Coordinates of C-alpha atoms and ligand atoms in Angstrom, one line a residue:
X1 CA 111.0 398.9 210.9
X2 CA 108.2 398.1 213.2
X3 CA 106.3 394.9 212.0
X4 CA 104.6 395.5 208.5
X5 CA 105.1 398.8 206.8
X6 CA 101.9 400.4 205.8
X7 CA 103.5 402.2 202.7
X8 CA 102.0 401.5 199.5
X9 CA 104.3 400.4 196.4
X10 CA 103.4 401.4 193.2
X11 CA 104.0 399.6 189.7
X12 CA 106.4 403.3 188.8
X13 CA 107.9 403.0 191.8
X14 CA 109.1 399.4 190.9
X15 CA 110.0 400.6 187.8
X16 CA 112.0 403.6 189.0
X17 CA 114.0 400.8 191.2
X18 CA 115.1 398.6 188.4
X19 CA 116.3 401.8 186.3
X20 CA 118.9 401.2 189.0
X21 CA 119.5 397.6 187.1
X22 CA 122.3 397.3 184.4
X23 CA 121.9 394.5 182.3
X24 CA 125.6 393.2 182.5
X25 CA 126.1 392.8 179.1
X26 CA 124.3 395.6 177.6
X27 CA 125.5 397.8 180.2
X28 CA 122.5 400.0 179.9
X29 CA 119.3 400.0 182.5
X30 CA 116.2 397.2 182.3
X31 CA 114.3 399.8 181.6
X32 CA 116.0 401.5 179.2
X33 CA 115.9 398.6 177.3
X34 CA 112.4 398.0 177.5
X35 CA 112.8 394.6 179.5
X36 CA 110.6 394.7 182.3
X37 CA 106.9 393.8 181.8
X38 CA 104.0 392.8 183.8
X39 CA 104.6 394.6 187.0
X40 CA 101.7 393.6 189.3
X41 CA 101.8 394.8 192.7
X42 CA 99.5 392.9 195.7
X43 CA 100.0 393.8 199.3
X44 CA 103.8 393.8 199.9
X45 CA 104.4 391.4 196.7
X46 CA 105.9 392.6 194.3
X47 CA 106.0 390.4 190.8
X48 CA 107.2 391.5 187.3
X49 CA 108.9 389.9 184.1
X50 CA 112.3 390.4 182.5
X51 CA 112.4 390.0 178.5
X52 CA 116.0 388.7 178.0
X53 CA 118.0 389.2 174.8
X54 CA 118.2 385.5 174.4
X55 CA 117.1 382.6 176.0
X56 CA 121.0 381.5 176.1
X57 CA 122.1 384.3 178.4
X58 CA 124.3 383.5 180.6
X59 CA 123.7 386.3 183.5
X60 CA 120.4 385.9 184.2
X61 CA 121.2 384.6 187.4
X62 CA 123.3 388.1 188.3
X63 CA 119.7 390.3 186.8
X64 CA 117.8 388.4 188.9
X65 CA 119.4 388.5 192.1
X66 CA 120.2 392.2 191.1
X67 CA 116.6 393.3 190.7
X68 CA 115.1 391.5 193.7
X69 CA 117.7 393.2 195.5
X70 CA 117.1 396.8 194.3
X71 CA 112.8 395.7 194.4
X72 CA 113.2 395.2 197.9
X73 CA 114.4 398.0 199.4
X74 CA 111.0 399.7 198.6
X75 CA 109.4 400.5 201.7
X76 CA 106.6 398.2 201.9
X77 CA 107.8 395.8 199.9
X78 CA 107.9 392.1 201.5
X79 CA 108.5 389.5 198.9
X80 CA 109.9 389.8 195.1
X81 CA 109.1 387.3 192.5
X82 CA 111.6 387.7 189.5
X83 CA 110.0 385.5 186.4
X84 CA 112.2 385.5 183.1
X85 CA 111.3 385.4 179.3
X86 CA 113.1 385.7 176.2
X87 CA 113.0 387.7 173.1
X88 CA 115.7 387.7 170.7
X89 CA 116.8 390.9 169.5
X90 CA 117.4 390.8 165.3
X91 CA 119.6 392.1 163.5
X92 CA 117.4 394.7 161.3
X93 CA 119.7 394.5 159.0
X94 CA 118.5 391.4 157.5
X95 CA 114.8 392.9 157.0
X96 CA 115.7 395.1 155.0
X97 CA 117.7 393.2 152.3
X98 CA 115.8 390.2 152.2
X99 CA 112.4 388.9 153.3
X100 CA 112.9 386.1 155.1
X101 CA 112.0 385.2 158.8
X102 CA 115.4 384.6 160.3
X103 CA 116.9 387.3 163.0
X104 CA 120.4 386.5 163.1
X105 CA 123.1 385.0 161.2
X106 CA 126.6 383.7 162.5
X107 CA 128.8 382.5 159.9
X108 CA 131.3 379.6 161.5
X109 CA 134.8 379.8 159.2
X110 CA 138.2 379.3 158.8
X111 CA 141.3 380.0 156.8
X112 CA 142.0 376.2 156.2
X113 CA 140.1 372.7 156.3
X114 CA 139.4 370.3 158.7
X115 CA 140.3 372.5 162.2
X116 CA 137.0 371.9 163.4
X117 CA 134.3 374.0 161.5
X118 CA 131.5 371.8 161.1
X119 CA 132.1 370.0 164.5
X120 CA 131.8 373.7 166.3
X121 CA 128.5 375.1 163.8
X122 CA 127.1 371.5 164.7
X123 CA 127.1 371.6 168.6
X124 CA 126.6 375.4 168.8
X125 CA 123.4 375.4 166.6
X126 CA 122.1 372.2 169.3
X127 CA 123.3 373.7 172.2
X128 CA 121.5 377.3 171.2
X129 CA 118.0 375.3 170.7
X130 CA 118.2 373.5 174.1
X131 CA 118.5 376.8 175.6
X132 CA 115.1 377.4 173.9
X133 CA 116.0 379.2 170.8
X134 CA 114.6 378.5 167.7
X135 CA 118.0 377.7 165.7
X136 CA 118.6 376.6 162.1
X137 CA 121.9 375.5 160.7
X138 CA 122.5 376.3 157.1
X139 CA 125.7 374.1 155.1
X140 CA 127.1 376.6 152.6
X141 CA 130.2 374.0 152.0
X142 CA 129.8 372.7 148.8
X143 CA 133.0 370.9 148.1
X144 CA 131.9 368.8 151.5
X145 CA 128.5 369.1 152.9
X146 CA 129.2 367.4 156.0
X147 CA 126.3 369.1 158.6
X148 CA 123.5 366.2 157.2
X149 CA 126.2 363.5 158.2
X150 CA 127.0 365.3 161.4
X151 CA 123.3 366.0 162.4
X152 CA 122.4 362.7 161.4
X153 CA 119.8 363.5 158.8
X154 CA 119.8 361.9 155.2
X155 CA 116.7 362.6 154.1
X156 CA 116.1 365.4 151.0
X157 CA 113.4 367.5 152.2
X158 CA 110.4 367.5 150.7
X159 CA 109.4 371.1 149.1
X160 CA 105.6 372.3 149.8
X161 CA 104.6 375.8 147.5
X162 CA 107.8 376.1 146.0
X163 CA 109.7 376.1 149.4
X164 CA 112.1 373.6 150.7
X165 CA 111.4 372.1 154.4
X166 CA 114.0 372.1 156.2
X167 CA 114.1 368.5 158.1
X168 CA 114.4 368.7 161.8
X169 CA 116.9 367.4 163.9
X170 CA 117.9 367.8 167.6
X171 CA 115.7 371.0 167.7
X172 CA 117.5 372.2 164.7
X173 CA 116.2 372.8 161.0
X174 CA 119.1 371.4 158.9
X175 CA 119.9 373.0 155.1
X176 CA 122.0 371.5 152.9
X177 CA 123.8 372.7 150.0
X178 CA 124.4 369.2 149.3
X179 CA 120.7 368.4 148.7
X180 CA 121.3 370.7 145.6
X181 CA 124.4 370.0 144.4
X182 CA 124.4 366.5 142.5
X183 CA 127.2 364.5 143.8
X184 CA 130.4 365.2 142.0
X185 CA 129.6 368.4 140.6
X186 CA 130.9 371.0 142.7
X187 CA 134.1 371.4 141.3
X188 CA 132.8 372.5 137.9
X189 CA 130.7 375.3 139.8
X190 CA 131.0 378.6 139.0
X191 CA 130.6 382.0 141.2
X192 CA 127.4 382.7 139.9
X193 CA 126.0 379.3 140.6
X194 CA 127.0 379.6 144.2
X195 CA 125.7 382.7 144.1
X196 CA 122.5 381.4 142.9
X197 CA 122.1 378.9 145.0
X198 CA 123.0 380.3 148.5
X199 CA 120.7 382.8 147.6
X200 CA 118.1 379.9 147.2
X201 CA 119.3 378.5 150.3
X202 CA 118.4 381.7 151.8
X203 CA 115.0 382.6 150.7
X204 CA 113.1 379.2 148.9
X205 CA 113.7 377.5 152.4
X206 CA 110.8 377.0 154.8
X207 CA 112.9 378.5 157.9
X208 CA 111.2 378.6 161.2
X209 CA 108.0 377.4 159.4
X210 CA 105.0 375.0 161.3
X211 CA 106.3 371.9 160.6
X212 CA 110.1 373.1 162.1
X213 CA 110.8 374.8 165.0
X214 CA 108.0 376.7 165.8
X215 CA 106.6 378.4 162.8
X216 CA 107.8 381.6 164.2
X217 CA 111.1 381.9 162.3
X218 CA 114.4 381.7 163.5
X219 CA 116.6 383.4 165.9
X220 CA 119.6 382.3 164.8
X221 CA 120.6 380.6 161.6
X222 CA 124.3 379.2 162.2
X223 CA 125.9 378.8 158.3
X224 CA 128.8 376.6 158.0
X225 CA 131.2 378.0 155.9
X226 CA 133.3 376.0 153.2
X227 CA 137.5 376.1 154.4
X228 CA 139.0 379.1 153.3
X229 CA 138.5 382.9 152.0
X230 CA 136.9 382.6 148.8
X231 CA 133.8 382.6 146.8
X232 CA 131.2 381.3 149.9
X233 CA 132.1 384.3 152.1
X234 CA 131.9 386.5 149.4
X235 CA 128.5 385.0 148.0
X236 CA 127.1 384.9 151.7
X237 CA 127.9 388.5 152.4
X238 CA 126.8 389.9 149.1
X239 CA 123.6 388.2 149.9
X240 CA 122.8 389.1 153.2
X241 CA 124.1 390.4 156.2
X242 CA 126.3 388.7 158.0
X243 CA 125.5 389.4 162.0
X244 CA 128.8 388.2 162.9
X245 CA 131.6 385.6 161.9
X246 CA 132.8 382.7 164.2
X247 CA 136.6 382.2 162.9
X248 CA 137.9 378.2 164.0
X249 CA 141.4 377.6 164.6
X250 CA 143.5 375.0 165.9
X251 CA 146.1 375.8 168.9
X252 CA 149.5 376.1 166.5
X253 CA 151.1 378.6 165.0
X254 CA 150.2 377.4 160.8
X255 CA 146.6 377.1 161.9
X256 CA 146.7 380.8 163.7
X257 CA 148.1 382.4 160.0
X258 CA 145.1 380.4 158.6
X259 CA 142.8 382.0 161.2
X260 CA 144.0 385.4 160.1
X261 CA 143.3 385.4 156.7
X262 CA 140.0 384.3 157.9
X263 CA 139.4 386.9 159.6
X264 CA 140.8 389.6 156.9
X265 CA 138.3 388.1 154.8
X266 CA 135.5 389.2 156.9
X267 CA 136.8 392.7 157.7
X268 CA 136.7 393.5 154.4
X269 CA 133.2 392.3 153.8
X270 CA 132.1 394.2 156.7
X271 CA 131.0 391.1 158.7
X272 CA 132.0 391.6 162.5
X273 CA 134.2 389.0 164.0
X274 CA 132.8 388.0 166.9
X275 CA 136.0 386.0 168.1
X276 CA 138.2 382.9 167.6
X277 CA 137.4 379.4 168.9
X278 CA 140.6 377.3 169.6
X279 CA 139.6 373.5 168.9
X280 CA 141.2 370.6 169.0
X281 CA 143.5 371.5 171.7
X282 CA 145.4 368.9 173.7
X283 CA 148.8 367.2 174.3
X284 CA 149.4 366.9 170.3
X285 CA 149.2 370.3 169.5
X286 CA 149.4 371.9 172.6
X287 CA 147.2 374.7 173.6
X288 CA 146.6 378.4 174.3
X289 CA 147.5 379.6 170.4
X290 CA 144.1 380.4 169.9
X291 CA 143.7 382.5 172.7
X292 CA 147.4 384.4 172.2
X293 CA 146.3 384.7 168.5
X294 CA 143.0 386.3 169.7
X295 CA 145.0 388.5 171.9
X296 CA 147.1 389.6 169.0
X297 CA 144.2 390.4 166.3
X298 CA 142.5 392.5 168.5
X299 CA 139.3 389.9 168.7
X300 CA 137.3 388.0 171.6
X301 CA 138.7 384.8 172.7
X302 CA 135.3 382.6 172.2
X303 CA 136.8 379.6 173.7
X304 CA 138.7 376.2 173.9
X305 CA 137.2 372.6 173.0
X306 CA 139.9 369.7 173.7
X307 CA 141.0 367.2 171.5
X308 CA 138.6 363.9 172.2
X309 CA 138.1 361.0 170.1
X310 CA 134.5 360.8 171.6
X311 CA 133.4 364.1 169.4
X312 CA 135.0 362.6 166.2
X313 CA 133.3 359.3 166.8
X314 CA 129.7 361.6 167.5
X315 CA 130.6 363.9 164.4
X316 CA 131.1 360.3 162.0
X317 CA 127.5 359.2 163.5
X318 CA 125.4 362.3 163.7
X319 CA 125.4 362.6 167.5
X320 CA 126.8 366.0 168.7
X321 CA 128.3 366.1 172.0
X322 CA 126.2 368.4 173.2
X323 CA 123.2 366.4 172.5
X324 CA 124.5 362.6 173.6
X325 CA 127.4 363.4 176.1
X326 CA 125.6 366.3 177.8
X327 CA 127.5 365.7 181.1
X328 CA 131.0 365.5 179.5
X329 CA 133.7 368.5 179.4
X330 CA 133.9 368.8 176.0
X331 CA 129.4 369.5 176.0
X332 CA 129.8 372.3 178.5
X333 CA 132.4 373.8 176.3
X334 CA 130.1 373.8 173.6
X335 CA 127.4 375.6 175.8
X336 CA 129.7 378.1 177.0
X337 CA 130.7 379.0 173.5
X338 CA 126.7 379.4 172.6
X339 CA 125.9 381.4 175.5
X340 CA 129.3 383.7 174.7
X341 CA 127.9 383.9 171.2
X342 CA 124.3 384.4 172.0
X343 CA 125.2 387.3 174.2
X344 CA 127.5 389.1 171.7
X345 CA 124.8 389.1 169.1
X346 CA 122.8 391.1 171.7
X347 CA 125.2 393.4 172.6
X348 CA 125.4 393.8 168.4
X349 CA 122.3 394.4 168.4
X350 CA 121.6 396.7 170.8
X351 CA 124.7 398.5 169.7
X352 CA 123.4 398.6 166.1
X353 CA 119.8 399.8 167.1
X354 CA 121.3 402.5 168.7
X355 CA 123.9 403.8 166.9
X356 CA 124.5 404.8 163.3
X357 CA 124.4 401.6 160.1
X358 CA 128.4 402.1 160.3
X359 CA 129.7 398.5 160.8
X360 CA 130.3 398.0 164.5
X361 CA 134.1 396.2 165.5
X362 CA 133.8 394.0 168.6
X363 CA 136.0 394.8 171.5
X364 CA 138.1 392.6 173.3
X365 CA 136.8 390.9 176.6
X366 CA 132.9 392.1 175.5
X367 CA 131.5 389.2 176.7
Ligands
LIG401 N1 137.8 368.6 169.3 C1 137.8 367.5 168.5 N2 138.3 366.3 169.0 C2 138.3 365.3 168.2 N3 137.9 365.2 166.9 C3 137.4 366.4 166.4 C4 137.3 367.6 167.2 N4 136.8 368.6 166.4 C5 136.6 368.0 165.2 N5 137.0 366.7 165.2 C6 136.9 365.8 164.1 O1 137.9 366.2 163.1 C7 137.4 366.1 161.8 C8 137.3 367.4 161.1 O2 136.3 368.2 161.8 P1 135.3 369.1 160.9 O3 134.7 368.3 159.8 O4 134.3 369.7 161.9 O5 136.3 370.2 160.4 P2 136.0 371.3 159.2 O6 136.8 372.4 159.6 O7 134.5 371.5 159.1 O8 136.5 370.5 158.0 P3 136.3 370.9 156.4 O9 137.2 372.1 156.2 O10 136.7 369.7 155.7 O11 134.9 371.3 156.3 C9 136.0 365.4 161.9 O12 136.2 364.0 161.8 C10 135.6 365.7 163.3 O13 134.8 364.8 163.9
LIG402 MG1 133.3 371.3 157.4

């Protein structure tokens, strides 16, 4: 080219280039999916938005390098500025059964006790809200509410025009089903009282109000499931549906059986399982069974978290790795695991909006 190019670039003609642009996940076009905005053309620069799927995504950096790439082979085009915003896609599901202001729900289970399940719902939901969603974290364990313990909050919440307030902590709104169950009680509870009160926890709780996250509901409420296959799920996916179900396993063999019946349980209520997290790997137990198990149900591997006295001591405490160790090996785990699930939830989504209400079955290695 000879010195500055006199041709004039035109806001369709940036959009016809980034129709060239696959969002990596979604593999479908930027503009198909209606995420470029604000195209504003001066001279030879060229500026526009992108609307991710979720502020956790973790290929932004691949969109962006992709669509200032295919920007600036426009003739006349000199400089690109890529600027990024988020919009989290809901599952529309959830609308239309209940009205509450919550886009997305991920229900974090396993076959048996004590692998992990709070520790994971704990440091996902934190790990999600630093990356700028607005998060909630609902405990549906009623024979032991440990999220208030875990998040560090012991304070009922106060309730305001019939509605509960969630208290706030870390960036998250914390729900407990322990705030309503009297101490001691739980074992004389009946289906229909679980019933009752998930449903409560559900709708007569201020999620995503003023005085939480941002008063503009949430994008993801993260529900920590009581150990095994019983009444919980069932309640929780009778109530509302379930955008996908987190199954937590430890690396041997026992815990992988555990993990299956897990998952069985979600199958049949139509909840998607979005993959298996191995936790608590290590020297003791060895490691890789979650990811071989994963291999062998047909399901995403979501990832690994190591066995480490530090996240026990955090979890006894109320200080999640992700939030007070946010250097160490086992906080980036976490984050990787949110962004994995953040992005799956899209591609859900997406997937849902354009296809037919028949439940959707994840593929392997969608991530
Ligand atoms: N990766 C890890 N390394 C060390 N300790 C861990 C790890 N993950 C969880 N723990 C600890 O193990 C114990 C059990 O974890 P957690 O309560 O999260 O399991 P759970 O599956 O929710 O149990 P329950 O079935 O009783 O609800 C806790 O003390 C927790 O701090
Ligand atoms: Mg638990």
């Amino acid at each position: 080219m000879f010195g500055k190019s006199n041709a004039r670039v035109t806001p369709d003609a940036v959009l016809a280039a980034l129709r060239n642009v696959q969002e990596p996940e979604l593999h479908r076009d930027l503009v198909t999916l209606k995420m470029v905005k604000d195209i504003a053309v001066q001279d030879g620069e060229v500026s526009f938005t992108i609307t991710l799927t979720t502020p956790a995504c973790p290929l932004r950096n691949v969109m962006e390098q992709d669509a200032h790439a295919a920007v600036m082979k426009l003739p006349g085009v000199e400089r690109v500025v890529v600027n990024f915003d988020a919009q989290v896609r809901a599952d529309s599901r959830i609308a239309g059964k209940l009205d509450i202001p919550i886009k997305n729900i991920i229900a974090v289970a396993s076959g048996k006790g004590g692998v992990g399940k709070t520790t994971v719902a704990v440091n996902l939901a934190v790990a999600l809200a630093q990356m700028g969603a607005n998060v909630g974290i609902l405990d549906a364990d009623i024979y032991g509410p440990n999220v208030p313990m875990m998040m560090g909050v012991d304070t009922m919440p106060p309730v305001s025009n019939g509605k509960l307030t969630p208290p706030l902590a870390h960036g998250v709104e914390v729900m407990s089903i322990g705030f309503l169950v009297p101490e001691g009680e739980a074992l004389i509870w009946r289906g229909p009282m679980l019933h009752g009160a998930i449903r409560q926890l559900l709708t007569d709780v201020n999620w995503g109000g003023p005085s939480g996250v941002a008063g503009q509901g949430l994008d993801y409420l993260i529900v920590d499931m009581p150990p095994g296959t019983g009444d919980a799920q069932l309640t929780l996916a009778q109530s509302v549906p379930v955008t996908a179900g987190i199954i937590v396993t430890m690396p041997q063999a026992v815990s992988l059986a555990d993990a299956m019946r897990g998952l069985k349980a979600f199958e049949r209520l139509e909840v998607p399982v979005m993959g298996i997290v191995e936790n608590m790997a290590g020297e003791v137990v060895g490691e890789g069974g979650g990811e071989a198990g994963a291999m062998r149900l047909g399901v995403p591997f979501l990832g690994r978290v190591y066995l480490n006295p530090a996240i026990r001591r955090g979890g006894d405490v109320g200080e999640p790795a992700v939030a007070y160790q946010p250097e160490s090996e086992q906080a980036v785990a976490f984050r990787e695991l949110a962004q994995k699930v953040a992005a799956q939830v899209s591609v859900l989504n997406v997937r849902r909006s354009a296809t037919s209400s028949a439940p959707i079955k994840l593929e392997m290695g969608a991530s």
